[in-house]
PDB file of C-alpha atoms and ligand atoms in Angstrom:
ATOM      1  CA  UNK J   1      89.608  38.641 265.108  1.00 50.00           C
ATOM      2  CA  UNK J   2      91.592  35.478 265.573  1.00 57.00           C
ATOM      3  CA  UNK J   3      95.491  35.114 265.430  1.00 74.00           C
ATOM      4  CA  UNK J   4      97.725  36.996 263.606  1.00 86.00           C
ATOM      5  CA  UNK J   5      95.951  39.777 261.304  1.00 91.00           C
ATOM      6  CA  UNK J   6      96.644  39.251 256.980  1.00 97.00           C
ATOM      7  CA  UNK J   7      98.370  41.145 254.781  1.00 98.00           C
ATOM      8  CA  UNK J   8      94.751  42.920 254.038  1.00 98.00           C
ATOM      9  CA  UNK J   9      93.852  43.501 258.002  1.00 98.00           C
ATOM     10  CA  UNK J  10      97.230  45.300 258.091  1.00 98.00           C
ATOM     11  CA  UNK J  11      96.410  47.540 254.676  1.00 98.00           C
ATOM     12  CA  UNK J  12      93.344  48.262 256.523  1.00 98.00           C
ATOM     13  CA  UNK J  13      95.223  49.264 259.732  1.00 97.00           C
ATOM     14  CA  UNK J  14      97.504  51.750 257.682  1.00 97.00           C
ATOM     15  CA  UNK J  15     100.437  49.896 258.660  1.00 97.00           C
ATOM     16  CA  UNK J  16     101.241  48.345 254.788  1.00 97.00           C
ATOM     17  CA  UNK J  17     100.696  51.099 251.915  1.00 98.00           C
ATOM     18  CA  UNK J  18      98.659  50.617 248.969  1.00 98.00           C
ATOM     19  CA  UNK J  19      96.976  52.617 245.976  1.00 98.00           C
ATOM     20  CA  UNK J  20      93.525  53.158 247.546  1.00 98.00           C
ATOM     21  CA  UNK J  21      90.617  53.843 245.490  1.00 98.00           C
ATOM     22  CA  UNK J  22      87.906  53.773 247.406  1.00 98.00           C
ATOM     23  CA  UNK J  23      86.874  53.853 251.203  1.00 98.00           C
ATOM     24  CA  UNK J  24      83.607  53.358 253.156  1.00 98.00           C
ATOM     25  CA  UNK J  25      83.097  52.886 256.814  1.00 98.00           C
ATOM     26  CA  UNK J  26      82.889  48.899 255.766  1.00 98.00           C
ATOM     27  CA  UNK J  27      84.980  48.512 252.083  1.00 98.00           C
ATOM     28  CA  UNK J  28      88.748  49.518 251.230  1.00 98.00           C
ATOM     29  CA  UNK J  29      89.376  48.884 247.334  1.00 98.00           C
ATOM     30  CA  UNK J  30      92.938  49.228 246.040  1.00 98.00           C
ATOM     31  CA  UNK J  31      95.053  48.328 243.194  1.00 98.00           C
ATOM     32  CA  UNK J  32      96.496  44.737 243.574  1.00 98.00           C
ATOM     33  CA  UNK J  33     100.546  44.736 243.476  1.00 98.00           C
ATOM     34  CA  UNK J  34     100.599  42.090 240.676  1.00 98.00           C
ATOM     35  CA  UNK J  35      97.975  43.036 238.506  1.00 98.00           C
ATOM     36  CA  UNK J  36      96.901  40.316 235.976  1.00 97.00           C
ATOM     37  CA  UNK J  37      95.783  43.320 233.646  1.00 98.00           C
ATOM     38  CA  UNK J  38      96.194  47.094 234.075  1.00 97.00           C
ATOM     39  CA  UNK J  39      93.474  48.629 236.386  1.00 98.00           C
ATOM     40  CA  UNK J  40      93.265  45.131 238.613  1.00 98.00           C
ATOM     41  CA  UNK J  41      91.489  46.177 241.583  1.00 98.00           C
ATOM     42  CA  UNK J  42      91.043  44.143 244.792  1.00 98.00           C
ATOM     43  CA  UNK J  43      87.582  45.433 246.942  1.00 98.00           C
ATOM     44  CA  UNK J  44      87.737  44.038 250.244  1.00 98.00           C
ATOM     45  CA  UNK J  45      85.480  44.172 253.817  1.00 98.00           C
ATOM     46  CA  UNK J  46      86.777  45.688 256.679  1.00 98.00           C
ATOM     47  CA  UNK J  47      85.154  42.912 258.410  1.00 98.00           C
ATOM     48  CA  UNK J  48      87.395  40.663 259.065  1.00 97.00           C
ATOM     49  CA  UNK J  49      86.682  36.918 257.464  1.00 98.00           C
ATOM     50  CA  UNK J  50      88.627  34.495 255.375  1.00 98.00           C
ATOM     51  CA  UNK J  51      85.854  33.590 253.149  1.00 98.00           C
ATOM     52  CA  UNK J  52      82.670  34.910 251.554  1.00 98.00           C
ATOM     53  CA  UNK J  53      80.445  32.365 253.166  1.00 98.00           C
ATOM     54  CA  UNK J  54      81.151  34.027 256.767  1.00 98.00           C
ATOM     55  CA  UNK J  55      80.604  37.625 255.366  1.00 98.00           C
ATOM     56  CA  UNK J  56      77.723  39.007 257.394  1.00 98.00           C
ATOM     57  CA  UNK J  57      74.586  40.610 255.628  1.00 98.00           C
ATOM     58  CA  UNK J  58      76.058  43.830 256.553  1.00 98.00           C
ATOM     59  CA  UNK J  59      79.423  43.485 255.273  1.00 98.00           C
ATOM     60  CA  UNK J  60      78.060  41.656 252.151  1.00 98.00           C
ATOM     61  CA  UNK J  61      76.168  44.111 251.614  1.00 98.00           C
ATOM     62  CA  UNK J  62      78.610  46.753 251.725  1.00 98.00           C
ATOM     63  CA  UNK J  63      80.293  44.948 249.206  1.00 98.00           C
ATOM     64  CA  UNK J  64      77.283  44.670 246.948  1.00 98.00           C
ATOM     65  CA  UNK J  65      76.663  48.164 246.773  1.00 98.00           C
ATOM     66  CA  UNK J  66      79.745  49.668 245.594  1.00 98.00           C
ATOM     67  CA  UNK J  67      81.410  47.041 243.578  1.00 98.00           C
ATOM     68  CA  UNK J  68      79.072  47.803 239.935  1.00 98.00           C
ATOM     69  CA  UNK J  69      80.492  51.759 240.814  1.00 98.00           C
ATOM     70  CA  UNK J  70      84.201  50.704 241.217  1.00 98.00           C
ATOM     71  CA  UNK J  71      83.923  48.345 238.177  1.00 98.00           C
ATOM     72  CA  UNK J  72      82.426  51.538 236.231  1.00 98.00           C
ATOM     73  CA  UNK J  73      85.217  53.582 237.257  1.00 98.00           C
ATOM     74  CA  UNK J  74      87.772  50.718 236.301  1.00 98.00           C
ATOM     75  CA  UNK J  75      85.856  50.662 232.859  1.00 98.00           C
ATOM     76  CA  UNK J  76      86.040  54.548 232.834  1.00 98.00           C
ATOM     77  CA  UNK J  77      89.456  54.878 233.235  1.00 98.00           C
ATOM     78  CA  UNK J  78      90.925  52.192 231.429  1.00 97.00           C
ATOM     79  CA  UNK J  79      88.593  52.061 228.568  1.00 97.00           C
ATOM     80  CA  UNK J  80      87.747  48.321 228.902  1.00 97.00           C
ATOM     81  CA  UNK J  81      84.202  46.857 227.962  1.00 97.00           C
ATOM     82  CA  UNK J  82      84.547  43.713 229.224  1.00 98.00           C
ATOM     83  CA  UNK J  83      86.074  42.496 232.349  1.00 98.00           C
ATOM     84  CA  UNK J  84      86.219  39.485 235.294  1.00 98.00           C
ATOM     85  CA  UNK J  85      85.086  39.499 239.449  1.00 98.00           C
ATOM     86  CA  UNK J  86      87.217  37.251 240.844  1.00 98.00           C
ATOM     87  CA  UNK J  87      86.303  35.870 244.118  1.00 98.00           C
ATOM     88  CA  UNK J  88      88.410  32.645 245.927  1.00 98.00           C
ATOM     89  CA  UNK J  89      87.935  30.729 248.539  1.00 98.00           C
ATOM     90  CA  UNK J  90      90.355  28.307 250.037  1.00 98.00           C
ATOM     91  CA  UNK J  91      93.722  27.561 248.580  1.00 98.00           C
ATOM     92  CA  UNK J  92      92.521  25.041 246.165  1.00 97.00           C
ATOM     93  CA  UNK J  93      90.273  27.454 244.588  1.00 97.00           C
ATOM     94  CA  UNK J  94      93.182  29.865 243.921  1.00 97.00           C
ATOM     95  CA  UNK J  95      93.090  32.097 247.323  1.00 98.00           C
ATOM     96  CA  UNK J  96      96.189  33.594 248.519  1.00 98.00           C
ATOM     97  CA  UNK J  97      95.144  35.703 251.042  1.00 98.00           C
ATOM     98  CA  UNK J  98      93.000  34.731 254.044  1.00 98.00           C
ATOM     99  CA  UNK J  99      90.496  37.918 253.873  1.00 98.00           C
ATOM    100  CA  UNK J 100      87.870  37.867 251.547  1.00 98.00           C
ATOM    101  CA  UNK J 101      88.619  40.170 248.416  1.00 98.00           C
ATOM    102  CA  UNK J 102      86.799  40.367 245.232  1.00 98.00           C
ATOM    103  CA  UNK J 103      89.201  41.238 242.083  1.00 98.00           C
ATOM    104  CA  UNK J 104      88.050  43.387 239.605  1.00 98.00           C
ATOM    105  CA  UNK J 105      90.652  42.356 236.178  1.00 98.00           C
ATOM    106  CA  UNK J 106      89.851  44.535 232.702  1.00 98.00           C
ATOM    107  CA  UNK J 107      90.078  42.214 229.672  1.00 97.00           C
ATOM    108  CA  UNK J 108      91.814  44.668 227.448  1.00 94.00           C
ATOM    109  CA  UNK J 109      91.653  44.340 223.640  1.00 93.00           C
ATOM    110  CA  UNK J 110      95.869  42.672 223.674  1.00 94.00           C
ATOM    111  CA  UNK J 111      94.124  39.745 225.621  1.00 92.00           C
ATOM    112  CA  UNK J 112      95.072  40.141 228.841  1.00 95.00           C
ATOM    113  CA  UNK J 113      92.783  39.604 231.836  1.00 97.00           C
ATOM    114  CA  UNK J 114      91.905  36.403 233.336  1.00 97.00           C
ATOM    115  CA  UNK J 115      92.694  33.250 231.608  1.00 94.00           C
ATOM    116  CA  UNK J 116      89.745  30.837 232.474  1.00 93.00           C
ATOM    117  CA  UNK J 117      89.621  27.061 231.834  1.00 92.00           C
ATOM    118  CA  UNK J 118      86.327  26.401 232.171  1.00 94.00           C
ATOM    119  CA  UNK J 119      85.817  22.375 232.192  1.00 96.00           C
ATOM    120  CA  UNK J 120      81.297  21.949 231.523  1.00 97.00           C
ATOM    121  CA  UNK J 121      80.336  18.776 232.371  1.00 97.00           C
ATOM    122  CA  UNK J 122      76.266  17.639 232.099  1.00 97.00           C
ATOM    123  CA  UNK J 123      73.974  18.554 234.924  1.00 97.00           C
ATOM    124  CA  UNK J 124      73.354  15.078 236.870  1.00 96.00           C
ATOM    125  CA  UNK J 125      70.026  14.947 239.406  1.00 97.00           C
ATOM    126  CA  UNK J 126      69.605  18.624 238.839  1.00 97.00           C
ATOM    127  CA  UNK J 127      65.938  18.546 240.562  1.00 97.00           C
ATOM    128  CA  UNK J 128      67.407  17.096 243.506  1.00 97.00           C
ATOM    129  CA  UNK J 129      70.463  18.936 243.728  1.00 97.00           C
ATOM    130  CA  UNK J 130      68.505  22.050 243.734  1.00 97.00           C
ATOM    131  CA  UNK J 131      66.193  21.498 245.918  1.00 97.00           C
ATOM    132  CA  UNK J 132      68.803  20.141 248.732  1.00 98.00           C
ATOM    133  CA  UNK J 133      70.566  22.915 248.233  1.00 97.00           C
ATOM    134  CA  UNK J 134      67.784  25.298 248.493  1.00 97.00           C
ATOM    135  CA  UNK J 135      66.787  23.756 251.921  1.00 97.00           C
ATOM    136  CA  UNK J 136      70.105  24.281 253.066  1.00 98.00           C
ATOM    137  CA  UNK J 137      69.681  28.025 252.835  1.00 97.00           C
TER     138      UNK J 137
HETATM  139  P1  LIG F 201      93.984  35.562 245.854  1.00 90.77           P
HETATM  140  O1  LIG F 201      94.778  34.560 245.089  1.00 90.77           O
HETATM  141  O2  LIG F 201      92.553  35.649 245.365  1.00 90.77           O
HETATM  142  O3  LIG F 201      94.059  35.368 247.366  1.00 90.77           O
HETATM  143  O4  LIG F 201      94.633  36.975 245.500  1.00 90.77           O
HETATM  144  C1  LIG F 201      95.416  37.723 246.368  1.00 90.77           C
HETATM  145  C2  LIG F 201      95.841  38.957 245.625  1.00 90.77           C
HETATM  146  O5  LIG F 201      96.360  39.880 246.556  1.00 90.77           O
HETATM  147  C3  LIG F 201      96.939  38.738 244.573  1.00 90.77           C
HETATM  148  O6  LIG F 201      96.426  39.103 243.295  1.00 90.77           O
HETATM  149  C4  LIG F 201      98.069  39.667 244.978  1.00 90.77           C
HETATM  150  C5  LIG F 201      97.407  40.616 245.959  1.00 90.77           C
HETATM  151  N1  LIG F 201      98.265  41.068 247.037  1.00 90.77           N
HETATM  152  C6  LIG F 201      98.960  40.278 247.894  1.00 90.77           C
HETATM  153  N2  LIG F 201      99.635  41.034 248.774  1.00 90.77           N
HETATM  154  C7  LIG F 201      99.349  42.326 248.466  1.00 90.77           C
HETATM  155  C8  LIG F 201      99.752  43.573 249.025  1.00 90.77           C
HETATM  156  O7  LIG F 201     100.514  43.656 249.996  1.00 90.77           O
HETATM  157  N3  LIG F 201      99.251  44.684 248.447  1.00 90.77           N
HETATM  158  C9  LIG F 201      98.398  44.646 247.372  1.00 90.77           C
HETATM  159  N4  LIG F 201      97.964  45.797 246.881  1.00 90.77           N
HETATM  160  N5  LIG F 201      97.986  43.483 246.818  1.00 90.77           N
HETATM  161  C10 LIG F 201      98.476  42.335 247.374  1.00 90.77           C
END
C-alpha cells in the first residue's frame, strides 16, 4: 500500500467501526453511514486499490462471487425488488473514497434509491470502437 491508508483500509483494520454484514478472507460489506435508501450497502476488497481497473483477478473475483448473495439478502430483508450497483471511479464520476467499493441502494416503492440522469446519445463508429477496444484487452 501507498501513503496514508482510506477511510475503508482503516474499517478494514478495525480501527473505524461500522455495521458489518459480511466478511471473507478478501471482501468486508457494511452498511454505508449516509445511506441513499434504507439497506445501502457498500461491498469492498480487502485488497487495497483506488479503482476497479487495478482490482486483481483474485480480488475481482472475490467480489463477483458474493455480491448477487449480499444483494439477495438486502432484497430479503428489506423487501425491495428492484435495486442499483453503484460502482465510481475517480472524482468526476462521483467517487468519494479512494478504495474501490461497490454500493448496493434498494429502490423502495416511496422512490427512493438512486436518482440517475441518464443522457443516450447515438452510437458513432460503433464497429471501430469495438474492435479497438477489444484489442486493448
Ligand atoms: P463514493 O462516492 O462512491 O466514493 O461513496 C463513498 C461512500 O462511502 C458514501 O456513500 C459514504 C460512505 N462512507 C464514507 N465514509 C464512511 C464511513 O466511515 N463509514 C461508512 N460505513 N460509510 C462511509
Amino acid at each position: 500500500m501507498i501513503g496514508e491508508p482510506t477511510i475503508f483500509g482503516r474499517i478494514i483494520d478495525g480501527e473505524i467501526p461500522c455495521h458489518r454484514v459480511y466478511e471473507d478472507a478478501h471482501v468486508l460489506a457494511f452498511l454505508d453511514v449516509g445511506p441513499i435508501s434504507p439497506g445501502h450497502v457498500l461491498v469492498i476488497p480487502k485488497e487495497r486499490v483506488a479503482f476497479l481497473h487495478e482490482l486483481s483477478d483474485d480480488a475481482a473475483a472475490a467480489l463477483g462471487r458474493v455480491l448477487p448473495r449480499i444483494a439477495r439478502a438486502v432484497m430479503s430483508v428489506t423487501g425491495c425488488s428492484d435495486y442499483n450497483i453503484l460502482q465510481n471511479n475517480g472524482a468526476s464520476a462521483h467517487q468519494a473514497v479512494f478504495h474501490v467499493h461497490f454500493h448496493i441502494i434498494p429502490k423502495h416503492a416511496d422512490g427512493s434509491g438512486l436518482g440517475i440522469e441518464w443522457n443516450a446519445n447515438e452510437l458513432v463508429d460503433g464497429e471501430s470502437l469495438a474492435a479497438s477496444i477489444s484489442e486493448a484487452l
